[in-house]
CSV table of C-alpha atoms in Angstrom, one decimal:
chain,number,residue,atom,x,y,z
A,130,UNK,CA,-15.5,26.4,5.7
A,131,UNK,CA,-16.2,25.4,2.1
A,132,UNK,CA,-18.9,23.0,1.2
A,133,UNK,CA,-17.9,20.0,-0.8
A,134,UNK,CA,-20.6,19.9,-3.3
A,135,UNK,CA,-20.6,23.6,-4.0
A,136,UNK,CA,-16.9,24.0,-3.9
A,137,UNK,CA,-15.3,24.5,-7.3
A,138,UNK,CA,-11.8,23.1,-7.6
A,139,UNK,CA,-9.0,25.2,-9.0
A,140,UNK,CA,-6.8,23.7,-11.7
A,141,UNK,CA,-4.1,22.9,-9.1
A,142,UNK,CA,-6.6,21.3,-6.8
A,143,UNK,CA,-8.1,19.2,-9.5
A,144,UNK,CA,-4.8,17.9,-11.0
A,145,UNK,CA,-2.3,17.9,-8.1
A,146,UNK,CA,-4.3,17.6,-5.0
A,147,UNK,CA,-7.6,15.9,-5.3
A,148,UNK,CA,-7.3,12.2,-4.4
A,149,UNK,CA,-7.9,9.7,-7.3
A,150,UNK,CA,-10.5,7.0,-6.9
A,151,UNK,CA,-9.2,3.6,-5.6
A,152,UNK,CA,-10.1,2.0,-8.9
A,153,UNK,CA,-8.3,4.7,-11.0
A,154,UNK,CA,-5.2,4.0,-8.8
A,155,UNK,CA,-5.5,0.2,-9.3
A,156,UNK,CA,-5.8,0.6,-13.1
A,157,UNK,CA,-2.8,2.9,-13.2
A,158,UNK,CA,-0.7,0.4,-11.1
A,159,UNK,CA,-1.6,-2.3,-13.6
A,160,UNK,CA,-0.6,-0.1,-16.6
A,161,UNK,CA,2.8,0.6,-14.9
A,162,UNK,CA,3.3,-3.0,-13.8
A,163,UNK,CA,2.6,-4.3,-17.3
A,164,UNK,CA,4.9,-1.8,-19.0
A,165,UNK,CA,7.6,-2.8,-16.5
A,166,UNK,CA,7.2,-6.5,-17.3
A,167,UNK,CA,7.0,-5.9,-21.1
A,168,UNK,CA,10.2,-3.8,-21.2
A,169,UNK,CA,12.4,-5.6,-18.6
A,170,UNK,CA,10.8,-9.1,-18.7
A,171,UNK,CA,10.7,-9.1,-14.9
A,172,UNK,CA,7.5,-8.6,-12.8
A,173,UNK,CA,7.2,-5.8,-10.3
A,174,UNK,CA,8.5,-6.6,-6.8
A,175,UNK,CA,9.4,-4.7,-3.7
A,176,UNK,CA,11.0,-6.7,-0.9
A,177,UNK,CA,13.5,-8.8,-2.9
A,178,UNK,CA,16.6,-6.7,-2.2
A,179,UNK,CA,15.7,-5.7,1.4
A,180,UNK,CA,17.8,-8.6,2.9
A,181,UNK,CA,20.8,-7.5,0.8
A,182,UNK,CA,20.4,-3.9,2.0
A,183,UNK,CA,20.6,-5.2,5.6
A,184,UNK,CA,23.6,-7.4,4.7
A,185,UNK,CA,25.4,-4.3,3.2
A,186,UNK,CA,25.1,-2.7,6.6
A,187,UNK,CA,26.7,-5.7,8.3
A,188,UNK,CA,29.4,-5.6,5.6
A,189,UNK,CA,30.2,-2.1,6.7
A,190,UNK,CA,31.0,-3.4,10.1
A,191,UNK,CA,33.4,-6.0,8.6
A,192,UNK,CA,31.3,-9.1,8.2
A,193,UNK,CA,32.3,-10.9,5.0
A,194,UNK,CA,29.9,-11.3,2.1
A,195,UNK,CA,30.4,-15.1,2.0
A,196,UNK,CA,29.2,-15.5,5.6
A,197,UNK,CA,26.3,-13.1,5.0
A,198,UNK,CA,25.0,-15.0,2.0
A,199,UNK,CA,22.9,-17.3,4.1
A,200,UNK,CA,21.1,-14.2,5.5
A,201,UNK,CA,21.2,-12.1,2.4
A,202,UNK,CA,21.4,-14.1,-0.8
A,203,UNK,CA,23.2,-12.6,-3.7
A,204,UNK,CA,24.9,-10.0,-1.7
A,205,UNK,CA,28.3,-10.5,-3.4
A,206,UNK,CA,27.0,-9.7,-6.9
A,207,UNK,CA,24.5,-7.0,-5.9
A,208,UNK,CA,24.5,-3.8,-7.9
A,209,UNK,CA,21.8,-1.2,-7.2
A,210,UNK,CA,21.6,0.0,-10.8
A,211,UNK,CA,21.3,-3.5,-12.1
A,212,UNK,CA,18.6,-4.5,-9.7
A,213,UNK,CA,15.2,-3.5,-11.1
A,214,UNK,CA,13.4,-3.8,-7.8
A,215,UNK,CA,15.9,-1.6,-5.9
A,216,UNK,CA,15.4,1.1,-8.5
A,217,UNK,CA,11.6,1.0,-8.4
A,218,UNK,CA,11.7,1.0,-4.6
A,219,UNK,CA,13.6,4.2,-4.7
A,220,UNK,CA,11.1,5.5,-7.2
A,221,UNK,CA,8.2,4.7,-4.9
A,222,UNK,CA,9.6,6.7,-2.0
A,223,UNK,CA,10.5,9.6,-4.3
A,224,UNK,CA,7.2,9.4,-6.2
A,225,UNK,CA,5.2,9.6,-3.0
A,226,UNK,CA,7.3,12.5,-1.8
A,227,UNK,CA,6.7,14.2,-5.1
A,228,UNK,CA,3.0,13.7,-4.9
A,229,UNK,CA,2.6,15.1,-1.4
A,230,UNK,CA,4.9,18.1,-2.1
A,231,UNK,CA,3.0,19.0,-5.3
A,232,UNK,CA,-0.2,18.8,-3.3
A,233,UNK,CA,1.4,21.0,-0.6
A,234,UNK,CA,0.5,18.4,2.1
A,235,UNK,CA,4.0,17.3,3.2
A,236,UNK,CA,4.7,17.2,6.9
A,237,UNK,CA,7.1,15.1,8.9
A,238,UNK,CA,4.9,13.0,11.3
A,239,UNK,CA,6.5,11.9,14.5
A,240,UNK,CA,5.4,8.9,16.5
A,241,UNK,CA,2.9,9.7,19.2
A,242,UNK,CA,3.5,6.9,21.7
A,243,UNK,CA,5.7,4.0,22.6
A,244,UNK,CA,2.9,1.7,21.4
A,245,UNK,CA,3.6,2.9,17.9
A,246,UNK,CA,7.3,2.2,18.3
A,247,UNK,CA,6.6,-1.4,19.4
A,248,UNK,CA,4.0,-1.8,16.6
A,249,UNK,CA,6.5,-0.6,13.9
A,250,UNK,CA,9.3,-2.8,15.2
A,251,UNK,CA,7.2,-6.0,15.6
A,252,UNK,CA,5.2,-5.4,12.4
A,253,UNK,CA,8.4,-4.7,10.4
A,254,UNK,CA,10.1,-7.9,11.6
A,255,UNK,CA,7.0,-10.0,10.9
A,256,UNK,CA,6.6,-8.5,7.4
A,257,UNK,CA,10.3,-9.2,6.7
A,258,UNK,CA,10.2,-12.8,7.8
A,259,UNK,CA,6.8,-13.4,6.1
A,260,UNK,CA,7.8,-11.8,2.8
A,261,UNK,CA,10.9,-14.0,2.5
A,262,UNK,CA,9.1,-17.2,3.4
A,263,UNK,CA,6.4,-16.5,0.9
A,264,UNK,CA,9.0,-15.6,-1.7
A,265,UNK,CA,7.5,-12.1,-2.0
A,266,UNK,CA,5.3,-9.5,-0.4
A,267,UNK,CA,1.9,-8.1,-1.4
A,268,UNK,CA,3.4,-7.1,-4.7
A,269,UNK,CA,5.7,-10.0,-5.6
A,270,UNK,CA,3.6,-12.8,-4.3
A,271,UNK,CA,0.2,-11.2,-4.9
A,272,UNK,CA,0.0,-8.4,-7.4
A,273,UNK,CA,2.6,-9.9,-9.8
A,274,UNK,CA,1.7,-13.6,-8.9
A,275,UNK,CA,-2.1,-14.0,-8.7
A,276,UNK,CA,-2.7,-12.4,-12.2
A,277,UNK,CA,0.1,-14.7,-13.6
A,278,UNK,CA,-2.2,-17.7,-12.8
A,279,UNK,CA,0.1,-18.9,-10.1
A,280,UNK,CA,-1.6,-20.8,-7.2
A,281,UNK,CA,0.9,-19.4,-4.7
A,282,UNK,CA,-0.6,-15.9,-5.4
A,283,UNK,CA,-4.0,-17.2,-4.3
A,284,UNK,CA,-2.6,-18.9,-1.3
A,285,UNK,CA,-0.7,-15.7,-0.3
A,286,UNK,CA,-4.0,-13.7,-0.6
A,287,UNK,CA,-5.9,-16.2,1.6
A,288,UNK,CA,-3.2,-16.3,4.3
A,289,UNK,CA,-2.6,-12.5,4.2
A,290,UNK,CA,-6.3,-12.1,4.8
A,291,UNK,CA,-6.2,-14.5,7.8
A,292,UNK,CA,-3.1,-12.8,9.2
A,293,UNK,CA,-4.7,-9.4,8.8
A,294,UNK,CA,-7.8,-10.6,10.8
A,295,UNK,CA,-5.5,-11.7,13.6
A,296,UNK,CA,-3.4,-8.5,13.3
A,297,UNK,CA,-6.6,-6.4,13.6
A,298,UNK,CA,-7.5,-8.0,16.9
A,299,UNK,CA,-4.0,-7.5,18.2
A,300,UNK,CA,-4.2,-3.8,17.0
A,301,UNK,CA,-7.5,-3.3,18.8
A,302,UNK,CA,-6.3,-4.9,22.0
A,303,UNK,CA,-2.7,-3.7,22.4
A,304,UNK,CA,-1.9,-0.9,20.0
A,305,UNK,CA,-4.9,1.4,20.2
B,263,UNK,CA,-25.8,17.6,1.3
B,264,UNK,CA,-26.5,21.2,0.4
B,265,UNK,CA,-26.0,23.0,3.7
B,266,UNK,CA,-22.8,23.3,5.6
B,267,UNK,CA,-22.8,21.5,8.9
B,268,UNK,CA,-23.0,24.1,11.7
B,269,UNK,CA,-20.1,23.9,14.0
B,270,UNK,CA,-19.1,26.1,16.9
B,271,UNK,CA,-15.6,24.7,17.6
B,272,UNK,CA,-12.7,27.0,17.9
B,273,UNK,CA,-10.3,26.3,15.0
B,274,UNK,CA,-7.2,24.4,16.1
B,275,UNK,CA,-3.9,25.9,15.3
B,276,UNK,CA,-5.0,26.4,11.7
B,277,UNK,CA,-2.7,28.4,9.4
B,278,UNK,CA,-3.6,31.9,8.4
B,279,UNK,CA,-4.4,32.2,4.6
B,280,UNK,CA,-1.1,34.1,4.3
B,281,UNK,CA,0.9,31.3,5.9
B,282,UNK,CA,-1.0,28.7,3.9
B,283,UNK,CA,-0.1,30.5,0.7
B,284,UNK,CA,3.6,30.7,1.6
B,285,UNK,CA,3.8,27.1,2.6
B,286,UNK,CA,2.1,26.1,-0.7
B,287,UNK,CA,4.7,27.9,-2.7
B,288,UNK,CA,7.6,26.4,-0.7
B,289,UNK,CA,6.2,22.9,-1.0
B,290,UNK,CA,5.5,23.1,-4.7
B,291,UNK,CA,9.0,24.4,-5.3
B,292,UNK,CA,10.4,21.5,-3.3
B,293,UNK,CA,8.3,19.2,-5.5
B,294,UNK,CA,10.0,20.7,-8.5
B,295,UNK,CA,13.4,20.0,-6.8
B,296,UNK,CA,12.3,16.4,-6.2
B,297,UNK,CA,11.4,16.0,-9.9
B,298,UNK,CA,14.9,17.1,-10.8
B,299,UNK,CA,16.3,14.6,-8.3
B,300,UNK,CA,14.2,11.8,-9.9
B,301,UNK,CA,15.6,12.8,-13.4
B,302,UNK,CA,19.1,12.8,-12.0
B,303,UNK,CA,18.6,9.3,-10.7
B,304,UNK,CA,17.1,8.3,-14.0
B,305,UNK,CA,20.3,9.7,-15.7
B,306,UNK,CA,22.6,7.8,-13.3
B,307,UNK,CA,20.7,4.6,-13.8
B,308,UNK,CA,20.9,4.9,-17.6
B,309,UNK,CA,24.7,4.9,-17.3
B,310,UNK,CA,24.8,1.3,-16.1
B,311,UNK,CA,21.5,-0.1,-17.3
B,312,UNK,CA,20.0,0.3,-20.8
B,313,UNK,CA,16.5,0.4,-19.2
B,314,UNK,CA,17.6,2.3,-16.1
B,315,UNK,CA,15.9,5.6,-16.7
B,316,UNK,CA,12.6,3.9,-17.7
B,317,UNK,CA,12.7,1.8,-14.5
B,318,UNK,CA,13.3,4.8,-12.2
B,319,UNK,CA,10.4,6.6,-13.9
B,320,UNK,CA,8.0,3.7,-13.6
B,321,UNK,CA,9.0,3.3,-9.9
B,322,UNK,CA,8.3,7.0,-9.4
B,323,UNK,CA,4.9,6.5,-11.2
B,324,UNK,CA,4.1,3.6,-8.7
B,325,UNK,CA,4.8,5.9,-5.7
B,326,UNK,CA,2.9,8.8,-7.2
B,327,UNK,CA,-0.1,6.6,-8.0
B,328,UNK,CA,-0.1,4.9,-4.6
B,329,UNK,CA,0.0,8.2,-2.8
B,330,UNK,CA,-2.6,10.1,-5.0
B,331,UNK,CA,-5.1,7.2,-4.8
B,332,UNK,CA,-4.2,6.2,-1.2
B,333,UNK,CA,-4.1,2.6,-2.6
B,334,UNK,CA,-3.4,0.2,0.2
B,335,UNK,CA,-3.3,-3.6,0.0
B,336,UNK,CA,-3.2,-3.9,3.7
B,337,UNK,CA,-6.4,-1.9,4.0
B,338,UNK,CA,-8.1,-4.0,1.3
B,339,UNK,CA,-7.7,-7.2,3.3
B,340,UNK,CA,-8.0,-5.7,6.8
B,341,UNK,CA,-11.0,-3.4,6.6
B,342,UNK,CA,-13.7,-5.8,5.5
B,343,UNK,CA,-13.6,-7.4,9.0
B,344,UNK,CA,-12.3,-4.5,11.0
B,345,UNK,CA,-14.4,-1.6,9.8
B,346,UNK,CA,-16.8,-3.1,7.3
B,347,UNK,CA,-15.5,-1.1,4.4
B,348,UNK,CA,-14.8,-2.8,1.1
B,349,UNK,CA,-14.2,0.0,-1.5
B,350,UNK,CA,-10.4,-0.8,-1.6
B,351,UNK,CA,-11.1,-4.5,-1.6
B,352,UNK,CA,-13.2,-4.1,-4.7
B,353,UNK,CA,-10.5,-1.9,-6.3
B,354,UNK,CA,-7.9,-4.5,-5.6
B,355,UNK,CA,-10.0,-7.2,-7.2
B,356,UNK,CA,-10.6,-5.0,-10.3
B,357,UNK,CA,-6.9,-4.4,-10.6
B,358,UNK,CA,-6.1,-8.2,-10.2
B,359,UNK,CA,-8.7,-9.0,-12.8
B,360,UNK,CA,-7.4,-6.5,-15.3
B,361,UNK,CA,-3.8,-7.7,-14.7
B,362,UNK,CA,-4.9,-11.3,-15.2
B,363,UNK,CA,-6.4,-10.4,-18.6
B,364,UNK,CA,-3.2,-8.6,-19.7
B,365,UNK,CA,-0.9,-11.3,-18.4
B,366,UNK,CA,-3.0,-14.0,-20.1
B,367,UNK,CA,-3.0,-12.1,-23.4
B,368,UNK,CA,0.8,-11.6,-23.3
B,369,UNK,CA,1.4,-15.2,-22.4
B,370,UNK,CA,-0.7,-16.3,-25.4
B,371,UNK,CA,0.9,-13.9,-27.7
B,372,UNK,CA,4.4,-15.1,-26.6
B,373,UNK,CA,3.7,-18.9,-26.5
B,374,UNK,CA,0.6,-19.4,-28.6
B,375,UNK,CA,-2.5,-21.1,-27.3
B,376,UNK,CA,-0.8,-24.5,-27.0
B,377,UNK,CA,0.3,-24.9,-23.4
B,378,UNK,CA,3.0,-27.4,-24.5
B,379,UNK,CA,4.9,-24.5,-26.0
B,380,UNK,CA,4.8,-22.6,-22.7
B,381,UNK,CA,7.7,-23.0,-20.3
B,382,UNK,CA,6.4,-22.1,-16.9
B,383,UNK,CA,9.7,-20.6,-15.9
B,384,UNK,CA,9.3,-18.2,-18.8
B,385,UNK,CA,5.7,-17.3,-18.2
B,386,UNK,CA,5.1,-13.7,-17.5
B,387,UNK,CA,4.8,-12.6,-13.9
B,388,UNK,CA,5.9,-14.6,-10.8
B,389,UNK,CA,5.0,-18.2,-11.0
B,390,UNK,CA,6.8,-19.5,-7.9
B,391,UNK,CA,6.8,-22.5,-5.6
B,392,UNK,CA,3.9,-23.0,-3.2
B,393,UNK,CA,4.0,-24.9,0.0
B,394,UNK,CA,3.7,-24.6,3.8
B,395,UNK,CA,6.2,-21.7,3.6
B,396,UNK,CA,3.7,-19.7,1.6
B,397,UNK,CA,1.0,-20.1,4.2
B,398,UNK,CA,3.2,-19.3,7.1
B,399,UNK,CA,4.8,-16.4,5.2
B,400,UNK,CA,1.5,-14.9,4.1
B,401,UNK,CA,0.0,-15.2,7.6
B,402,UNK,CA,3.0,-13.5,9.3
B,403,UNK,CA,3.0,-10.8,6.6
B,404,UNK,CA,-0.7,-10.1,7.2
B,405,UNK,CA,-0.2,-9.6,11.0
B,406,UNK,CA,2.9,-7.5,10.4
B,407,UNK,CA,1.3,-5.3,7.8
B,408,UNK,CA,-1.7,-4.5,9.9
B,409,UNK,CA,0.3,-3.7,13.0
B,410,UNK,CA,3.0,-1.7,11.3
B,411,UNK,CA,0.4,0.4,9.4
B,412,UNK,CA,1.4,-0.6,5.8
B,413,UNK,CA,2.5,-3.4,3.6
B,414,UNK,CA,5.6,-3.3,1.6
B,415,UNK,CA,4.5,-0.8,-1.0
B,416,UNK,CA,2.5,1.1,1.6
B,417,UNK,CA,5.5,1.4,3.9
B,418,UNK,CA,7.7,2.8,1.1
B,419,UNK,CA,5.0,5.2,0.0
B,420,UNK,CA,4.4,6.5,3.6
B,421,UNK,CA,8.2,6.9,4.1
B,422,UNK,CA,8.0,9.3,1.2
B,423,UNK,CA,5.1,11.0,2.9
B,424,UNK,CA,7.2,11.6,6.0
B,425,UNK,CA,5.8,9.1,8.5
B,426,UNK,CA,8.4,8.2,11.2
B,427,UNK,CA,6.5,5.1,12.1
B,428,UNK,CA,7.0,3.7,8.6
B,429,UNK,CA,10.7,4.6,8.5
B,430,UNK,CA,11.1,2.6,11.7
B,431,UNK,CA,9.0,-0.3,10.3
B,432,UNK,CA,11.2,-0.2,7.2
B,433,UNK,CA,14.4,-0.6,9.2
B,434,UNK,CA,13.0,-3.7,11.0
B,435,UNK,CA,11.5,-4.9,7.7
B,436,UNK,CA,15.1,-5.1,6.4
B,437,UNK,CA,16.3,-7.0,9.5
B,438,UNK,CA,13.3,-9.3,9.3
B,439,UNK,CA,14.1,-10.0,5.7
B,440,UNK,CA,17.5,-11.3,6.7
B,441,UNK,CA,16.0,-13.5,9.4
B,442,UNK,CA,13.4,-14.7,6.8
B,443,UNK,CA,16.1,-15.5,4.2
B,444,UNK,CA,17.9,-17.6,6.7
B,445,UNK,CA,14.7,-19.3,7.9
B,446,UNK,CA,13.7,-20.1,4.3
B,447,UNK,CA,17.2,-21.6,3.7
B,448,UNK,CA,16.6,-23.9,6.7
B,449,UNK,CA,13.1,-24.7,5.5
B,450,UNK,CA,14.4,-25.7,2.1
B,451,UNK,CA,16.2,-28.6,3.7
B,452,UNK,CA,12.8,-30.1,4.9
B,453,UNK,CA,10.3,-31.5,2.4
B,454,UNK,CA,7.5,-30.7,4.9
B,455,UNK,CA,8.0,-27.0,4.5
B,456,UNK,CA,9.5,-26.8,1.0
B,457,UNK,CA,8.2,-28.7,-2.0
B,458,UNK,CA,9.8,-26.5,-4.7
B,459,UNK,CA,6.8,-27.0,-7.0
B,460,UNK,CA,5.2,-24.0,-8.7
B,461,UNK,CA,1.6,-24.5,-9.6
B,462,UNK,CA,0.6,-22.8,-12.9
B,463,UNK,CA,-3.2,-23.0,-13.1
B,464,UNK,CA,-3.5,-23.6,-16.9
B,465,UNK,CA,-1.0,-26.4,-16.6
B,466,UNK,CA,-2.7,-28.3,-13.7
B,467,UNK,CA,-6.2,-27.6,-14.9
B,468,UNK,CA,-5.4,-28.8,-18.4
B,469,UNK,CA,-5.6,-25.7,-20.5
B,470,UNK,CA,-6.4,-22.1,-20.7
B,471,UNK,CA,-10.2,-22.5,-20.8
B,472,UNK,CA,-10.6,-24.2,-17.4
B,473,UNK,CA,-8.0,-21.9,-15.9
B,474,UNK,CA,-9.9,-18.8,-17.1
B,475,UNK,CA,-13.1,-20.2,-15.7
B,476,UNK,CA,-11.5,-20.8,-12.3
B,477,UNK,CA,-9.4,-17.6,-12.2
B,478,UNK,CA,-12.1,-15.2,-13.3
B,479,UNK,CA,-14.8,-17.1,-11.6
B,480,UNK,CA,-13.0,-16.7,-8.3
B,481,UNK,CA,-12.2,-13.1,-8.8
B,482,UNK,CA,-15.9,-12.4,-9.8
B,483,UNK,CA,-17.0,-14.2,-6.6
B,484,UNK,CA,-14.6,-12.2,-4.5
B,485,UNK,CA,-16.0,-8.9,-6.0
B,486,UNK,CA,-19.6,-9.9,-5.4
B,487,UNK,CA,-18.8,-11.0,-1.8
B,488,UNK,CA,-17.0,-7.7,-1.1
B,489,UNK,CA,-19.8,-5.7,-2.6
B,490,UNK,CA,-22.4,-7.5,-0.6
B,491,UNK,CA,-20.4,-7.3,2.6
B,492,UNK,CA,-19.8,-3.6,2.2
B,493,UNK,CA,-23.4,-2.8,1.5
B,494,UNK,CA,-24.6,-4.9,4.4
B,495,UNK,CA,-22.2,-3.3,6.8
B,496,UNK,CA,-23.2,0.2,5.7
B,497,UNK,CA,-26.8,-0.7,6.3
B,498,UNK,CA,-27.8,-0.5,2.7
B,499,UNK,CA,-29.1,-4.0,2.5
C,53,UNK,CA,-27.2,19.3,19.5
C,54,UNK,CA,-23.9,18.2,20.9
C,55,UNK,CA,-20.5,18.7,19.4
C,56,UNK,CA,-17.6,16.5,20.1
C,57,UNK,CA,-13.9,16.5,19.0
C,58,UNK,CA,-11.9,13.4,18.5
C,59,UNK,CA,-8.1,13.8,18.4
C,60,UNK,CA,-6.5,11.3,16.1
C,61,UNK,CA,-3.4,13.2,15.3
C,62,UNK,CA,-0.4,10.9,15.0
C,63,UNK,CA,-2.6,7.8,14.6
C,64,UNK,CA,-2.1,5.6,11.6
C,65,UNK,CA,-4.8,3.7,9.7
C,66,UNK,CA,-7.1,2.1,10.7
C,67,UNK,CA,-7.1,3.6,14.2
C,68,UNK,CA,-8.8,6.9,13.2
C,69,UNK,CA,-11.7,5.2,11.4
C,70,UNK,CA,-12.2,2.6,14.2
C,71,UNK,CA,-12.3,5.4,16.8
C,72,UNK,CA,-14.7,7.5,14.6
C,73,UNK,CA,-17.1,4.6,14.3
C,74,UNK,CA,-17.0,4.0,18.0
C,75,UNK,CA,-17.5,7.7,18.8
C,76,UNK,CA,-20.5,8.0,16.5
C,77,UNK,CA,-22.1,5.0,18.0
C,78,UNK,CA,-22.3,6.7,21.3
C,79,UNK,CA,-23.7,9.9,19.8
C,80,UNK,CA,-27.3,11.0,19.1
C,81,UNK,CA,-28.8,11.8,15.7
C,82,UNK,CA,-28.0,15.4,14.7
C,83,UNK,CA,-24.8,15.5,16.8
C,84,UNK,CA,-21.6,16.7,15.2
C,85,UNK,CA,-18.2,14.9,15.5
C,86,UNK,CA,-15.0,16.6,14.5
C,87,UNK,CA,-12.1,14.3,13.9
C,88,UNK,CA,-8.6,15.7,13.8
C,89,UNK,CA,-6.3,13.7,11.6
C,90,UNK,CA,-2.9,13.9,10.0
C,91,UNK,CA,-2.8,10.5,8.2
C,92,UNK,CA,-3.5,11.0,4.5
C,93,UNK,CA,-5.3,7.7,4.1
C,94,UNK,CA,-7.8,8.6,6.8
C,95,UNK,CA,-8.8,11.7,5.0
C,96,UNK,CA,-10.2,9.4,2.4
C,97,UNK,CA,-11.4,6.3,4.2
C,98,UNK,CA,-13.3,8.2,7.0
C,99,UNK,CA,-15.4,10.4,4.6
C,100,UNK,CA,-15.9,7.4,2.3
C,101,UNK,CA,-17.3,5.3,5.2
C,102,UNK,CA,-19.4,8.1,6.7
C,103,UNK,CA,-21.0,8.8,3.3
C,104,UNK,CA,-21.7,5.2,2.7
C,105,UNK,CA,-23.5,5.0,6.0
C,106,UNK,CA,-25.4,8.1,5.2
C,107,UNK,CA,-23.9,10.7,7.5
C,108,UNK,CA,-23.2,14.3,6.5
C,109,UNK,CA,-19.5,14.9,5.9
C,110,UNK,CA,-17.2,17.8,5.3
C,111,UNK,CA,-13.4,17.8,5.0
C,112,UNK,CA,-11.2,20.8,5.8
C,113,UNK,CA,-7.5,21.0,5.4
C,114,UNK,CA,-6.4,23.0,8.4
C,115,UNK,CA,-2.6,22.9,7.6
C,116,UNK,CA,-0.3,20.9,5.4
C,117,UNK,CA,-1.1,17.3,5.9
C,118,UNK,CA,-3.6,18.0,8.6
C,119,UNK,CA,-7.3,17.7,8.2
C,120,UNK,CA,-10.6,18.1,10.2
C,121,UNK,CA,-13.3,15.8,9.2
C,122,UNK,CA,-16.7,17.1,10.3
C,123,UNK,CA,-19.4,14.5,10.5
C,124,UNK,CA,-23.0,15.0,11.3
C,125,UNK,CA,-24.7,11.9,12.5
C,126,UNK,CA,-27.8,11.4,10.4
C,127,UNK,CA,-29.2,8.1,11.6
């Protein structure tokens, strides 16, 4: 077993494996988000196209785009490579995969219990509904909204915090 | 801590150094393959969108950064009350402060100091309507993010890391988004739930200076509160 | 000096940290707790928390994406 303080990191460990500090991560996210808004004129978002992706699935089963528009706005004109958010979302998944692979820490992690299945289903649905009602998620209605001096970013922060407090109690009671 | 903690445990199915070395080579090679896939997508995107390659690369940067720093918005708002840790909370406040400064500077550069020149719709970032729908949405989102083990960016990041739980959450996130879109469309017909007004702080407070005081004052207050809470919970105060 | 193992494999954040805190509360000063985890966020937030409280901490990667966090209760 190696001791942390005496352990010397190899080049690979230092640059591809060692976790960054939270603050370094936050600063890097700001730099990326600002470069995105400067180049494209649009702020970083994540969940905007999710409803359309769901709608596309229904379209495959023969539901028409017009009748889906109430559930998935903008589905008729959607184009993956014209939608900035869709592209950065793909990037997030690939970027995280890249980071774990280069750190040699990738492993597919299965779910351990039925509780986790229920948690994922319920949590996913709640996040989906919540993000649409609030006109964005923790990125679109917080990270790209609060710094823009929009009051709805502050409101989202407050109610996210309250929801998280209730969620924590539910997690402790039912999902642990 | 200078001495190793003495442990007598039997090592759990740990890999031998030889297996470890082999898996390291395989994983790093796969990492190189994924880099090529990213470049391929960047090339594809560039065919239809003049900024396509840039956008794909910035997105990849988001994912890489989120994973390497384990940055998690859910944790930043959940852990102060649940576990008493506030390191991430403070990092989020720092990031929001830095972003506020940059957004403000860019807005001023674009529109000048005079707010009359500024059209809120064209202000940088998302200045969007606030109302009861924001409160309900934020609350539901908070519950969901804690239960599912990740917010929107966190879910996508952990999908890349290979967590089945987050893949499942994502599928239902998509369906939930469809329900949410429909629900919002219904709410938009009622003035109780939907006002349609965006509140841009410099506009309602009557200028950049009061807005700066409120915005940065609140962020500073949050930082101090988080720092105090974290130290108190760790027994340092 | 007692030694205890806590299996948190397959558990997502914040479950490993909450369980670690609970386990350490029941242990005596000088005891060692070994937490098995495979959630990449827990390999950062558990050591960060334990250090902030003043416990001794070591991290060992025992396989790809799997870690043992070894904590000695100090107070």
